[in-house]
Amino acid sequence: MSASITLPLWLALAIGALAAWALLDRLLMPSVRWWVRSRANRVLDEVGRRLKISIRPFQQVKRQALIDRLIFDEKVQQAAQAFADARNMPREVALDQVQRYAREIVPAFNAYVYFRIGYWLGKTLSRSLYRVRIGYTDDAGLNAIPESSTVVFVMNHRSNMDYIIASYLAAERAALSYAVGEWARVWGLQQLIRAMGAYFVRRNSKDELYRRVLERYIAMATEAGVTQAVYPEGGLTRDGLMREPRFGVLDYMLRGFHTNGERDLVFVPLGLNYDRVLEDRTQLLAGDAAAPKPSGLRAAARTAAFIGGQLWLLLRSRWHRLGYACVNFGTPVSVRAWAAGRGIDFDHLAREQRQAEVAALGRHLMDQVGQLIPVLPVPLVATVLLQQGERPIAELELKSAVAELVRGLEARNARLYLPRGDWDYAVSAGLRMLTQRHLVDEADGLYRAKPAEVPLLRYYANSIVHLLPAPSPDRRGLE
């Protein structure tokens, strides 16, 4: 005996969707996870043989296990209890907040994503936009770092391309873990960033509980030997000058270092510079409190116009990429040696003395970073043109002035990058880029800074102003 049952269309669709989800969750997803893990393990075995700084076991722990470890960390638990007591709330509510923070911060490093997808994307994008170069590397110092050490790259912050270029150029030595701002917390992108080993941070957060959770994660990663990268300036430069550094994250890392522990903490200064920064006009506008802020639609229109302009140059065979992007790797600074030289132990310093010692180490590192910032063609040419004021200058005279400037920089041990080993070509390349961007007027073989574009020229000149033979005492840059 048989009978038919009639179901509403919506119910049939719901049952079909649930059946498809069950099939995906129970049969297909385990296979996908197994495939991803097997590929990741294969990559780990391959890169482990060539990396100077190995992938740490901490990075291979499942993300949920790291989240649980962070939540139940003794100091985090104490912070949650204090938070609850101060606000007269149940402890469970504070712990729920801790859990949200932990899930927000903790990454999900995947070697396959980092060394196959991320490295390919970084290499392709970097080399498509710039002539990427390593100018100087203290190979002897880098090779002398003990394998067990926790290595942290400390760098200046000029562009969001810093993340990509530094990771690409350092990929033969280590997998870098970055702190990434909330701007990248969009679906799809945040999953990729987490798989690359980066962790998200809330800039300028005043939430004491959040800061304690973040502090404990960074200290745990440092103690476990995870290679990291940090920008003490916090945000992108607004005027081309190095920003006043803040040392909160540096302090968190030092809490994961113990004088008598198994690992040394080694900071590697790294300097970056560009002939063209993608965000230059945006940052200048952001730094001008009186300037009207563009709407999202206008910002999108500017981006579209930029891309269109680059395509138009490409079609006319006049596109020369965006000039040079250069990175210098400096001499490593061992915290163990630094502390011994100053007769201190970071584990046993009073609060005020610790803050002073962290600041002293941080300023030393940033001084090293500043000295390592590469001197490139566009900053050199921009500096000379600004020095001329409104007076037009011939190309030959410009090259002579650049040569004099170079001699002064060399006397101060600045790290100059010389394209093709030819200063004549370098000046021509820098002048061509500025002329092509309409930042410089040319008439009858004479060049002059375009008055309306002086702030942008100053932005590039300011990237090397601290290296000039006679920098301004208040470091305000070229006027």
mmCIF file of C-alpha atoms in Angstrom, residues 19 39 46 53 63 91 116 118 135 148 151 158 180 194 252 264 269 299 381 406 434 455 462 466 472:
data_model
loop_
_atom_site.group_PDB
_atom_site.id
_atom_site.type_symbol
_atom_site.label_atom_id
_atom_site.label_comp_id
_atom_site.label_asym_id
_atom_site.label_seq_id
_atom_site.Cartn_x
_atom_site.Cartn_y
_atom_site.Cartn_z
ATOM 1 C CA ALA A 19 20.825 17.303 3.564
ATOM 2 C CA ARG A 39 49.783 19.945 1.871
ATOM 3 C CA GLU A 46 60.283 21.393 2.549
ATOM 4 C CA ILE A 53 64.699 30.473 11.428
ATOM 5 C CA ARG A 63 43.932 27.633 16.654
ATOM 6 C CA ARG A 91 32.879 36.688 36.377
ATOM 7 C CA ARG A 116 52.606 28.908 -1.510
ATOM 8 C CA GLY A 118 51.010 34.312 0.283
ATOM 9 C CA GLY A 135 70.233 47.236 -0.620
ATOM 10 C CA SER A 148 66.801 29.003 19.426
ATOM 11 C CA VAL A 151 63.722 37.078 16.280
ATOM 12 C CA ARG A 158 55.602 54.117 5.050
ATOM 13 C CA VAL A 180 47.400 43.927 11.587
ATOM 14 C CA ARG A 194 45.133 34.804 9.885
ATOM 15 C CA TYR A 252 54.713 43.035 25.582
ATOM 16 C CA ASP A 264 67.434 35.142 23.666
ATOM 17 C CA PRO A 269 66.388 46.685 12.473
ATOM 18 C CA ALA A 299 38.104 57.878 -2.631
ATOM 19 C CA VAL A 381 65.810 64.621 -6.688
ATOM 20 C CA VAL A 406 75.329 62.151 -2.131
ATOM 21 C CA LEU A 434 58.429 63.238 -10.890
ATOM 22 C CA PRO A 455 53.850 69.277 -0.066
ATOM 23 C CA ASN A 462 61.386 64.026 4.335
ATOM 24 C CA HIS A 466 67.200 62.860 9.095
ATOM 25 C CA SER A 472 66.893 70.748 11.150
#
